[in-house]
């Protein structure tokens, strides 16, 4: 049966809260949020150039720039188009859309002077008036909605807000491919609308598809989690939904898969992302860090890659020629490669990898990078040519990649061919459909972690009063996480619960999420003692985890744990603990506390978080999210964050990382998530034997073992020696039975493991997932397709993919099915 579509939103819910027009949206924006995002945008502009200006002059310029940025644009502002019918450039070949893209790009490059070429190598590309080329900003952001982290997106015109979907880690918890693509498509529609009114670019630097390797990582919230298959699948769906590529390679927008590669440390114990050398084995590179990027390119057809700050085995990512060439030569990448911001400058200035700025320029351009976020190439490329470090041809190669992507985006087309996305405008942002989609994404991602004796859902008619305790309970700013724009109409947790129970009281308990004082505990205790029920909102915020900030502890911040224990000890009934945050939290104390009836993780739920939490609390939605990352105990913080090895090493008491290799205790396992229903499985069909098609099979009949069956260690066959991986693909059919409680969706996670306990082989690994909706007392069938060469193979120490022979086991929770792989 087909998995549940995102179109199946809760039709019976009230639509009143969705009938929002643009005027209402604009009037409800908080000025503090607007100022915060504009200031953030301002601070990122040309900071390298500002560093070279005397301080008194710099201060005056700073004030003037800030004032200019706050002046609203006219609602009639439209993006400049180079090849408009009346433009100066329309006679040039690059404006002739009947010519091949490469011919047009080569023509444009040939028309530029060397100085003009160099000025195209920054994210803020300069105008070329004599050719009719306006300036272009490459850096726009759209991780889980439009945001002003980059200078390309502005909220100061006719569009003053955009839909804030849940942070990626929560959306990933839905394990719903259809949902992932639809969310990306909705973000793209709003992005294109903002471009059409002159408030955004066409090239967006999302998604973040790094593996969430360490639970302390401040940016793990931006990713789809720790599992390579899940992250790879999300990458494909996001890019396809966002770029809207047509059959001729034309793009509505450009997506960028970042950060290439093995980037997952911000600042920890003296190590910083700008100088960190990620020492990665060939084995881990092949079966953990690279699969998402490979899928993003080979299946998603991403038009951009971003190389990371860190070094990989001693070489800066943006200068790592073998990796950048692998993307183009092996994976077929056809797009542009951008540096992360200032990632070129740090090669000389911070990493001291190169001996001069000019050497850095040569390193990255010859490695295959095309554009620099920052001004380093603007300032040093001319000198690099004069000193013989690079040739003009190195610049031409980069420009061909850049202009080809712009051509695919239609930027140099004289006519717009009346494409539907060129008609998008301010009425296509903050729409009812997009809000419904945000609601569905948050509903499907929310994870129920504990439900003691069926304490949840609460019966609305029996609840006279509720206390909402915790500083995040009445804070909408916290709901988005990082890379968040200005929401259309955010709903706080307090507001969401008040829609159900009018007599709802809010007490912060702590002054802020850091909770460094108990000064508010007494009031919170009094309110809790006199309320029917208590919802205590705890967890994380961007003061604990974000870009350039890793966590040092997995426990609740400050005195939050003390607050939870204090409140739960005085209430009439068990409390509900709601956890906000993108990273795992050690809440072992709450798991064992009988005074805590339910624990719910809502990640960073986006602008509709308060509404969705209330729906789950009162049973209007049956939770079905699954954790996309392992929740480790606090003891894991003894593991050096800088140790990139995935596999355990008992000789040094190293426990390994992620559910695939970790050998220690967990707070909650990858894929964990409860429901208000109980589900069981049955294998309807699954292979018992998989016979590999190999050459020279007659040698077996002679009693010989052919060379391609390797006997060094467990018997295995290299993927390259298999005649056809296509012929090995199969499906597993499973029935899902809902034993009762409530109708609801359920995610089937199919794992595989080798029957023997083999060194270097994963404890288990996810090979497929599907989400199905099943009514009480009914059975739903689901089919999961498996590609053994891709999903069951594992890399050896040399990074070569292989299939292990012998007994393997399919796993659905506690249900197992054994099958054999034979040659």
mmCIF file of C-alpha atoms in Angstrom, residues 154-516:
data_model
loop_
_atom_site.group_PDB
_atom_site.id
_atom_site.type_symbol
_atom_site.label_atom_id
_atom_site.label_comp_id
_atom_site.label_asym_id
_atom_site.label_seq_id
_atom_site.Cartn_x
_atom_site.Cartn_y
_atom_site.Cartn_z
ATOM 1 C CA UNK A 154 15.716 40.685 2.739
ATOM 2 C CA UNK A 155 12.510 41.049 4.741
ATOM 3 C CA UNK A 156 12.111 44.775 4.059
ATOM 4 C CA UNK A 157 9.880 44.927 0.990
ATOM 5 C CA UNK A 158 6.346 43.799 0.232
ATOM 6 C CA UNK A 159 7.180 40.470 1.911
ATOM 7 C CA UNK A 160 7.927 40.878 5.607
ATOM 8 C CA UNK A 161 7.702 37.232 6.734
ATOM 9 C CA UNK A 162 7.933 33.683 5.426
ATOM 10 C CA UNK A 163 6.699 30.306 6.642
ATOM 11 C CA UNK A 164 9.020 28.845 9.278
ATOM 12 C CA UNK A 165 8.864 25.077 8.964
ATOM 13 C CA UNK A 166 10.224 22.869 11.751
ATOM 14 C CA UNK A 167 13.984 22.600 12.020
ATOM 15 C CA UNK A 168 15.352 19.803 9.829
ATOM 16 C CA UNK A 169 16.104 17.354 12.638
ATOM 17 C CA UNK A 170 12.393 17.333 13.554
ATOM 18 C CA UNK A 171 11.180 17.082 9.957
ATOM 19 C CA UNK A 172 13.539 14.129 9.501
ATOM 20 C CA UNK A 173 11.876 12.374 12.444
ATOM 21 C CA UNK A 174 8.793 11.889 10.250
ATOM 22 C CA UNK A 175 10.722 9.483 7.985
ATOM 23 C CA UNK A 176 8.366 10.580 5.215
ATOM 24 C CA UNK A 177 9.943 11.132 1.788
ATOM 25 C CA UNK A 178 6.792 12.692 0.372
ATOM 26 C CA UNK A 179 6.647 15.209 3.194
ATOM 27 C CA UNK A 180 10.331 16.108 2.796
ATOM 28 C CA UNK A 181 9.909 16.903 -0.886
ATOM 29 C CA UNK A 182 6.696 18.863 -0.361
ATOM 30 C CA UNK A 183 8.272 20.999 2.364
ATOM 31 C CA UNK A 184 11.210 21.756 0.072
ATOM 32 C CA UNK A 185 8.832 22.627 -2.739
ATOM 33 C CA UNK A 186 6.881 25.010 -0.505
ATOM 34 C CA UNK A 187 10.073 26.709 0.662
ATOM 35 C CA UNK A 188 11.095 27.041 -2.975
ATOM 36 C CA UNK A 189 7.796 28.677 -3.917
ATOM 37 C CA UNK A 190 8.277 31.285 -1.216
ATOM 38 C CA UNK A 191 11.912 31.733 -2.195
ATOM 39 C CA UNK A 192 11.043 32.262 -5.845
ATOM 40 C CA UNK A 193 8.273 34.661 -4.850
ATOM 41 C CA UNK A 194 10.762 36.692 -2.828
ATOM 42 C CA UNK A 195 13.166 36.685 -5.758
ATOM 43 C CA UNK A 196 10.457 37.922 -8.094
ATOM 44 C CA UNK A 197 9.837 40.974 -5.907
ATOM 45 C CA UNK A 198 13.556 41.678 -5.521
ATOM 46 C CA UNK A 199 14.052 40.316 -1.985
ATOM 47 C CA UNK A 200 16.051 37.133 -2.623
ATOM 48 C CA UNK A 201 18.439 35.544 -5.068
ATOM 49 C CA UNK A 202 18.136 32.362 -7.087
ATOM 50 C CA UNK A 203 20.939 30.378 -5.463
ATOM 51 C CA UNK A 204 20.330 29.052 -1.959
ATOM 52 C CA UNK A 205 22.870 27.353 0.287
ATOM 53 C CA UNK A 206 20.830 24.487 1.700
ATOM 54 C CA UNK A 207 20.448 21.648 2.672
ATOM 55 C CA UNK A 208 22.954 20.763 5.386
ATOM 56 C CA UNK A 209 23.582 17.035 4.902
ATOM 57 C CA UNK A 210 26.491 16.376 7.218
ATOM 58 C CA UNK A 211 26.141 13.302 9.436
ATOM 59 C CA UNK A 212 25.116 14.162 13.024
ATOM 60 C CA UNK A 213 28.139 12.269 14.333
ATOM 61 C CA UNK A 214 28.462 13.699 17.848
ATOM 62 C CA UNK A 215 25.489 14.624 20.082
ATOM 63 C CA UNK A 216 27.224 17.835 21.209
ATOM 64 C CA UNK A 217 27.401 19.332 17.716
ATOM 65 C CA UNK A 218 25.713 22.741 17.720
ATOM 66 C CA UNK A 219 24.550 22.436 14.120
ATOM 67 C CA UNK A 220 23.259 18.876 14.317
ATOM 68 C CA UNK A 221 19.792 20.430 14.492
ATOM 69 C CA UNK A 222 20.197 21.522 10.845
ATOM 70 C CA UNK A 223 20.727 17.953 9.623
ATOM 71 C CA UNK A 224 18.490 14.926 9.035
ATOM 72 C CA UNK A 225 20.345 12.954 11.706
ATOM 73 C CA UNK A 226 23.033 10.306 12.086
ATOM 74 C CA UNK A 227 22.033 7.620 9.592
ATOM 75 C CA UNK A 228 23.620 7.740 6.100
ATOM 76 C CA UNK A 229 20.556 6.288 4.349
ATOM 77 C CA UNK A 230 18.175 8.737 6.014
ATOM 78 C CA UNK A 231 20.406 11.730 5.353
ATOM 79 C CA UNK A 232 20.999 10.630 1.756
ATOM 80 C CA UNK A 233 17.281 10.199 1.121
ATOM 81 C CA UNK A 234 16.478 13.583 2.642
ATOM 82 C CA UNK A 235 19.156 15.213 0.498
ATOM 83 C CA UNK A 236 17.622 13.814 -2.675
ATOM 84 C CA UNK A 237 14.061 14.800 -1.767
ATOM 85 C CA UNK A 238 15.011 18.316 -0.654
ATOM 86 C CA UNK A 239 17.038 19.068 -3.768
ATOM 87 C CA UNK A 240 14.438 17.676 -6.159
ATOM 88 C CA UNK A 241 11.619 19.524 -4.435
ATOM 89 C CA UNK A 242 13.553 22.785 -4.222
ATOM 90 C CA UNK A 243 15.255 23.003 -7.608
ATOM 91 C CA UNK A 244 12.229 21.918 -9.666
ATOM 92 C CA UNK A 245 14.498 20.805 -12.502
ATOM 93 C CA UNK A 246 12.839 20.357 -15.903
ATOM 94 C CA UNK A 247 13.637 17.789 -18.576
ATOM 95 C CA UNK A 248 16.139 20.141 -20.231
ATOM 96 C CA UNK A 249 18.096 20.819 -17.073
ATOM 97 C CA UNK A 250 16.427 24.161 -16.401
ATOM 98 C CA UNK A 251 16.063 25.141 -12.757
ATOM 99 C CA UNK A 252 13.534 27.181 -10.803
ATOM 100 C CA UNK A 253 16.132 27.636 -8.054
ATOM 101 C CA UNK A 254 19.525 26.222 -7.146
ATOM 102 C CA UNK A 255 20.107 24.105 -4.024
ATOM 103 C CA UNK A 256 23.508 23.578 -2.433
ATOM 104 C CA UNK A 257 24.575 20.484 -0.506
ATOM 105 C CA UNK A 258 26.882 21.403 2.346
ATOM 106 C CA UNK A 259 29.375 21.121 4.010
ATOM 107 C CA UNK A 260 31.680 18.946 1.887
ATOM 108 C CA UNK A 261 32.946 16.991 3.822
ATOM 109 C CA UNK A 262 33.350 15.437 7.323
ATOM 110 C CA UNK A 263 32.304 18.728 8.908
ATOM 111 C CA UNK A 264 30.659 18.370 12.324
ATOM 112 C CA UNK A 265 32.577 20.354 14.929
ATOM 113 C CA UNK A 266 32.141 24.014 15.809
ATOM 114 C CA UNK A 267 34.152 24.735 18.938
ATOM 115 C CA UNK A 268 35.227 22.105 21.444
ATOM 116 C CA UNK A 269 38.093 21.910 23.921
ATOM 117 C CA UNK A 270 40.452 24.090 21.897
ATOM 118 C CA UNK A 271 39.404 22.731 18.515
ATOM 119 C CA UNK A 272 37.555 25.142 16.216
ATOM 120 C CA UNK A 273 35.875 24.535 12.876
ATOM 121 C CA UNK A 274 38.170 27.012 11.124
ATOM 122 C CA UNK A 275 41.350 25.065 11.890
ATOM 123 C CA UNK A 276 40.167 21.565 12.789
ATOM 124 C CA UNK A 277 41.836 18.710 10.929
ATOM 125 C CA UNK A 278 39.285 15.896 10.569
ATOM 126 C CA UNK A 279 41.298 12.687 10.510
ATOM 127 C CA UNK A 280 38.997 10.281 8.694
ATOM 128 C CA UNK A 281 39.682 6.716 7.626
ATOM 129 C CA UNK A 282 38.947 5.632 4.066
ATOM 130 C CA UNK A 283 36.442 3.200 5.545
ATOM 131 C CA UNK A 284 34.442 5.832 7.400
ATOM 132 C CA UNK A 285 34.662 8.234 4.475
ATOM 133 C CA UNK A 286 33.109 5.685 2.141
ATOM 134 C CA UNK A 287 30.251 4.322 4.229
ATOM 135 C CA UNK A 288 29.427 7.239 6.555
ATOM 136 C CA UNK A 289 30.508 10.730 5.481
ATOM 137 C CA UNK A 290 30.303 10.609 1.671
ATOM 138 C CA UNK A 291 27.037 8.740 0.882
ATOM 139 C CA UNK A 292 24.765 11.784 1.467
ATOM 140 C CA UNK A 293 26.840 13.936 -0.880
ATOM 141 C CA UNK A 294 27.015 11.225 -3.509
ATOM 142 C CA UNK A 295 23.227 10.768 -3.420
ATOM 143 C CA UNK A 296 22.673 14.515 -3.418
ATOM 144 C CA UNK A 297 24.523 14.697 -6.730
ATOM 145 C CA UNK A 298 23.805 11.420 -8.494
ATOM 146 C CA UNK A 299 20.100 11.227 -7.594
ATOM 147 C CA UNK A 300 19.160 14.740 -6.502
ATOM 148 C CA UNK A 301 21.194 16.501 -9.221
ATOM 149 C CA UNK A 302 22.220 19.317 -6.901
ATOM 150 C CA UNK A 303 23.624 22.308 -8.778
ATOM 151 C CA UNK A 304 25.918 23.443 -5.956
ATOM 152 C CA UNK A 305 28.374 21.997 -3.459
ATOM 153 C CA UNK A 306 29.857 23.938 -0.560
ATOM 154 C CA UNK A 307 33.322 22.951 0.622
ATOM 155 C CA UNK A 308 33.819 23.176 4.365
ATOM 156 C CA UNK A 309 36.135 25.075 6.716
ATOM 157 C CA UNK A 310 37.880 22.046 8.155
ATOM 158 C CA UNK A 311 40.785 20.128 6.791
ATOM 159 C CA UNK A 312 40.368 16.487 5.821
ATOM 160 C CA UNK A 313 43.458 14.484 6.677
ATOM 161 C CA UNK A 314 45.658 17.542 6.596
ATOM 162 C CA UNK A 315 44.294 19.264 3.473
ATOM 163 C CA UNK A 316 41.709 22.107 3.565
ATOM 164 C CA UNK A 317 38.382 20.904 2.196
ATOM 165 C CA UNK A 318 38.268 23.608 -0.474
ATOM 166 C CA UNK A 319 41.775 22.636 -1.624
ATOM 167 C CA UNK A 320 41.156 18.885 -1.539
ATOM 168 C CA UNK A 321 41.437 18.207 -5.258
ATOM 169 C CA UNK A 322 40.748 14.476 -5.100
ATOM 170 C CA UNK A 323 37.412 15.024 -3.319
ATOM 171 C CA UNK A 324 36.229 17.860 -5.561
ATOM 172 C CA UNK A 325 37.248 15.881 -8.639
ATOM 173 C CA UNK A 326 35.438 12.823 -7.323
ATOM 174 C CA UNK A 327 32.217 14.822 -7.279
ATOM 175 C CA UNK A 328 32.631 15.869 -10.911
ATOM 176 C CA UNK A 329 34.379 12.879 -12.471
ATOM 177 C CA UNK A 330 32.828 9.939 -10.588
ATOM 178 C CA UNK A 331 29.466 11.315 -9.486
ATOM 179 C CA UNK A 332 28.736 13.495 -12.517
ATOM 180 C CA UNK A 333 28.378 16.802 -10.670
ATOM 181 C CA UNK A 334 27.341 19.621 -13.005
ATOM 182 C CA UNK A 335 27.214 22.779 -10.971
ATOM 183 C CA UNK A 336 29.330 25.248 -9.059
ATOM 184 C CA UNK A 337 31.416 24.759 -5.928
ATOM 185 C CA UNK A 338 31.401 27.542 -3.370
ATOM 186 C CA UNK A 339 33.540 27.913 -0.301
ATOM 187 C CA UNK A 340 31.953 28.332 3.077
ATOM 188 C CA UNK A 341 32.239 31.954 4.097
ATOM 189 C CA UNK A 342 35.891 32.986 4.535
ATOM 190 C CA UNK A 343 36.989 29.365 4.078
ATOM 191 C CA UNK A 344 39.636 30.505 1.587
ATOM 192 C CA UNK A 345 41.042 33.227 3.827
ATOM 193 C CA UNK A 346 41.598 30.824 6.709
ATOM 194 C CA UNK A 347 43.769 28.507 4.602
ATOM 195 C CA UNK A 348 46.605 31.010 4.937
ATOM 196 C CA UNK A 349 45.567 33.208 7.835
ATOM 197 C CA UNK A 350 44.409 30.581 10.345
ATOM 198 C CA UNK A 351 45.428 27.148 9.159
ATOM 199 C CA UNK A 352 48.802 28.351 7.780
ATOM 200 C CA UNK A 353 48.456 25.575 5.208
ATOM 201 C CA UNK A 354 49.690 27.839 2.423
ATOM 202 C CA UNK A 355 52.678 30.148 2.443
ATOM 203 C CA UNK A 356 50.843 33.195 1.061
ATOM 204 C CA UNK A 357 47.405 34.481 0.054
ATOM 205 C CA UNK A 358 48.321 33.826 -3.577
ATOM 206 C CA UNK A 359 49.168 30.202 -2.785
ATOM 207 C CA UNK A 360 45.737 29.822 -1.185
ATOM 208 C CA UNK A 361 44.077 31.155 -4.326
ATOM 209 C CA UNK A 362 46.031 28.677 -6.419
ATOM 210 C CA UNK A 363 45.208 25.794 -4.080
ATOM 211 C CA UNK A 364 41.433 26.264 -4.279
ATOM 212 C CA UNK A 365 41.068 27.211 -7.939
ATOM 213 C CA UNK A 366 43.268 24.362 -9.149
ATOM 214 C CA UNK A 367 41.408 21.967 -6.839
ATOM 215 C CA UNK A 368 38.106 22.866 -8.506
ATOM 216 C CA UNK A 369 36.444 25.477 -6.290
ATOM 217 C CA UNK A 370 34.587 28.111 -8.306
ATOM 218 C CA UNK A 371 33.505 30.931 -6.034
ATOM 219 C CA UNK A 372 34.531 32.348 -2.681
ATOM 220 C CA UNK A 373 32.030 33.435 -0.074
ATOM 221 C CA UNK A 374 34.010 36.439 1.099
ATOM 222 C CA UNK A 375 36.441 38.866 -0.505
ATOM 223 C CA UNK A 376 39.707 36.927 -0.468
ATOM 224 C CA UNK A 377 39.684 36.111 -4.181
ATOM 225 C CA UNK A 378 38.711 39.690 -5.013
ATOM 226 C CA UNK A 379 41.782 40.942 -3.174
ATOM 227 C CA UNK A 380 44.420 38.391 -4.126
ATOM 228 C CA UNK A 381 43.579 36.729 -7.460
ATOM 229 C CA UNK A 382 45.186 39.435 -9.594
ATOM 230 C CA UNK A 383 48.373 39.125 -7.590
ATOM 231 C CA UNK A 384 48.234 35.328 -7.919
ATOM 232 C CA UNK A 385 48.230 35.703 -11.699
ATOM 233 C CA UNK A 386 51.029 38.255 -11.672
ATOM 234 C CA UNK A 387 53.156 35.935 -9.528
ATOM 235 C CA UNK A 388 52.498 32.987 -11.822
ATOM 236 C CA UNK A 389 50.570 30.950 -9.246
ATOM 237 C CA UNK A 390 47.541 30.585 -11.511
ATOM 238 C CA UNK A 391 46.594 31.300 -15.099
ATOM 239 C CA UNK A 392 43.574 33.081 -16.490
ATOM 240 C CA UNK A 393 42.338 29.709 -17.697
ATOM 241 C CA UNK A 394 41.855 28.658 -14.050
ATOM 242 C CA UNK A 395 39.458 31.581 -13.641
ATOM 243 C CA UNK A 396 37.706 30.825 -16.936
ATOM 244 C CA UNK A 397 36.982 27.263 -15.783
ATOM 245 C CA UNK A 398 35.364 28.540 -12.586
ATOM 246 C CA UNK A 399 33.321 31.149 -14.462
ATOM 247 C CA UNK A 400 32.003 28.555 -16.908
ATOM 248 C CA UNK A 401 30.558 26.600 -13.986
ATOM 249 C CA UNK A 402 29.082 29.722 -12.421
ATOM 250 C CA UNK A 403 27.506 31.114 -15.577
ATOM 251 C CA UNK A 404 26.203 27.711 -16.653
ATOM 252 C CA UNK A 405 24.182 27.480 -13.437
ATOM 253 C CA UNK A 406 22.867 31.022 -13.964
ATOM 254 C CA UNK A 407 21.895 30.069 -17.512
ATOM 255 C CA UNK A 408 20.051 27.006 -16.225
ATOM 256 C CA UNK A 409 18.188 29.340 -13.868
ATOM 257 C CA UNK A 410 17.066 31.396 -16.868
ATOM 258 C CA UNK A 411 18.856 34.520 -15.687
ATOM 259 C CA UNK A 412 20.147 35.273 -19.188
ATOM 260 C CA UNK A 413 16.980 34.442 -21.091
ATOM 261 C CA UNK A 414 15.483 37.355 -22.993
ATOM 262 C CA UNK A 415 11.985 35.923 -22.578
ATOM 263 C CA UNK A 416 10.629 34.239 -19.460
ATOM 264 C CA UNK A 417 8.362 31.831 -21.407
ATOM 265 C CA UNK A 418 5.508 32.569 -19.023
ATOM 266 C CA UNK A 419 6.723 29.926 -16.563
ATOM 267 C CA UNK A 420 4.446 29.581 -13.551
ATOM 268 C CA UNK A 421 7.153 30.367 -11.002
ATOM 269 C CA UNK A 422 7.844 33.738 -12.624
ATOM 270 C CA UNK A 423 4.337 34.781 -11.630
ATOM 271 C CA UNK A 424 4.828 34.089 -7.930
ATOM 272 C CA UNK A 425 4.661 37.108 -5.629
ATOM 273 C CA UNK A 426 3.854 38.269 -2.120
ATOM 274 C CA UNK A 427 0.480 36.487 -2.101
ATOM 275 C CA UNK A 428 2.308 33.161 -2.484
ATOM 276 C CA UNK A 429 4.170 33.536 0.819
ATOM 277 C CA UNK A 430 2.647 32.669 4.212
ATOM 278 C CA UNK A 431 -0.235 30.888 2.485
ATOM 279 C CA UNK A 432 -2.803 28.641 4.107
ATOM 280 C CA UNK A 433 -1.412 25.635 2.221
ATOM 281 C CA UNK A 434 2.092 26.267 3.460
ATOM 282 C CA UNK A 435 0.890 26.689 7.019
ATOM 283 C CA UNK A 436 -0.995 23.392 6.779
ATOM 284 C CA UNK A 437 2.159 21.756 5.486
ATOM 285 C CA UNK A 438 4.174 23.187 8.372
ATOM 286 C CA UNK A 439 1.557 21.789 10.747
ATOM 287 C CA UNK A 440 1.795 18.364 9.137
ATOM 288 C CA UNK A 441 5.596 18.371 9.231
ATOM 289 C CA UNK A 442 5.595 19.230 12.921
ATOM 290 C CA UNK A 443 2.900 16.676 13.720
ATOM 291 C CA UNK A 444 4.676 13.865 11.930
ATOM 292 C CA UNK A 445 8.057 14.710 13.469
ATOM 293 C CA UNK A 446 7.090 15.145 17.128
ATOM 294 C CA UNK A 447 8.299 12.171 19.203
ATOM 295 C CA UNK A 448 6.553 10.704 22.238
ATOM 296 C CA UNK A 449 9.347 9.385 24.458
ATOM 297 C CA UNK A 450 7.420 8.303 27.549
ATOM 298 C CA UNK A 451 3.778 7.604 28.340
ATOM 299 C CA UNK A 452 3.578 6.096 31.813
ATOM 300 C CA UNK A 453 0.520 3.831 32.095
ATOM 301 C CA UNK A 454 -1.207 5.592 29.218
ATOM 302 C CA UNK A 455 -1.129 8.957 30.998
ATOM 303 C CA UNK A 456 -1.470 10.743 27.657
ATOM 304 C CA UNK A 457 -3.544 11.951 25.928
ATOM 305 C CA UNK A 458 -5.246 14.188 28.448
ATOM 306 C CA UNK A 459 -9.032 14.208 28.447
ATOM 307 C CA UNK A 460 -9.980 17.771 27.700
ATOM 308 C CA UNK A 461 -13.326 17.644 29.460
ATOM 309 C CA UNK A 462 -11.671 16.546 32.707
ATOM 310 C CA UNK A 463 -9.029 19.276 32.790
ATOM 311 C CA UNK A 464 -10.008 22.381 34.736
ATOM 312 C CA UNK A 465 -6.634 24.116 34.830
ATOM 313 C CA UNK A 466 -3.136 23.725 33.450
ATOM 314 C CA UNK A 467 0.124 25.334 34.450
ATOM 315 C CA UNK A 468 2.735 25.878 31.733
ATOM 316 C CA UNK A 469 6.124 26.192 33.422
ATOM 317 C CA UNK A 470 9.478 26.953 31.849
ATOM 318 C CA UNK A 471 10.873 30.044 30.107
ATOM 319 C CA UNK A 472 10.299 28.563 26.642
ATOM 320 C CA UNK A 473 6.597 28.054 27.347
ATOM 321 C CA UNK A 474 5.645 31.531 26.173
ATOM 322 C CA UNK A 475 8.500 32.250 23.782
ATOM 323 C CA UNK A 476 7.980 32.016 20.019
ATOM 324 C CA UNK A 477 11.534 33.064 19.132
ATOM 325 C CA UNK A 478 12.906 29.777 20.460
ATOM 326 C CA UNK A 479 10.687 27.616 18.264
ATOM 327 C CA UNK A 480 12.653 27.936 15.032
ATOM 328 C CA UNK A 481 16.178 27.012 16.010
ATOM 329 C CA UNK A 482 18.985 28.424 13.909
ATOM 330 C CA UNK A 483 18.772 29.650 10.308
ATOM 331 C CA UNK A 484 15.275 30.883 11.032
ATOM 332 C CA UNK A 485 13.518 33.737 9.293
ATOM 333 C CA UNK A 486 10.665 35.944 10.414
ATOM 334 C CA UNK A 487 7.610 33.720 10.959
ATOM 335 C CA UNK A 488 4.210 34.485 9.506
ATOM 336 C CA UNK A 489 2.141 33.916 12.647
ATOM 337 C CA UNK A 490 3.923 31.980 15.393
ATOM 338 C CA UNK A 491 1.992 30.135 18.086
ATOM 339 C CA UNK A 492 3.663 29.698 21.467
ATOM 340 C CA UNK A 493 3.154 26.605 23.601
ATOM 341 C CA UNK A 494 1.084 28.672 26.012
ATOM 342 C CA UNK A 495 -1.147 29.971 23.213
ATOM 343 C CA UNK A 496 -1.595 26.477 21.791
ATOM 344 C CA UNK A 497 -2.739 25.019 25.118
ATOM 345 C CA UNK A 498 -5.004 28.004 25.826
ATOM 346 C CA UNK A 499 -6.990 27.086 22.712
ATOM 347 C CA UNK A 500 -7.961 23.898 24.543
ATOM 348 C CA UNK A 501 -8.003 24.986 28.188
ATOM 349 C CA UNK A 502 -8.890 28.600 28.855
ATOM 350 C CA UNK A 503 -7.685 28.427 32.443
ATOM 351 C CA UNK A 504 -4.016 28.052 31.555
ATOM 352 C CA UNK A 505 -1.414 29.842 33.654
ATOM 353 C CA UNK A 506 2.171 30.532 32.618
ATOM 354 C CA UNK A 507 5.094 30.790 35.038
ATOM 355 C CA UNK A 508 8.686 30.829 33.684
ATOM 356 C CA UNK A 509 10.294 29.157 36.703
ATOM 357 C CA UNK A 510 13.719 30.131 35.345
ATOM 358 C CA UNK A 511 14.636 33.534 34.012
ATOM 359 C CA UNK A 512 15.862 32.000 30.760
ATOM 360 C CA UNK A 513 16.799 28.642 29.229
ATOM 361 C CA UNK A 514 20.257 28.775 30.811
ATOM 362 C CA UNK A 515 18.437 28.629 34.192
ATOM 363 C CA UNK A 516 21.329 29.666 36.396
#
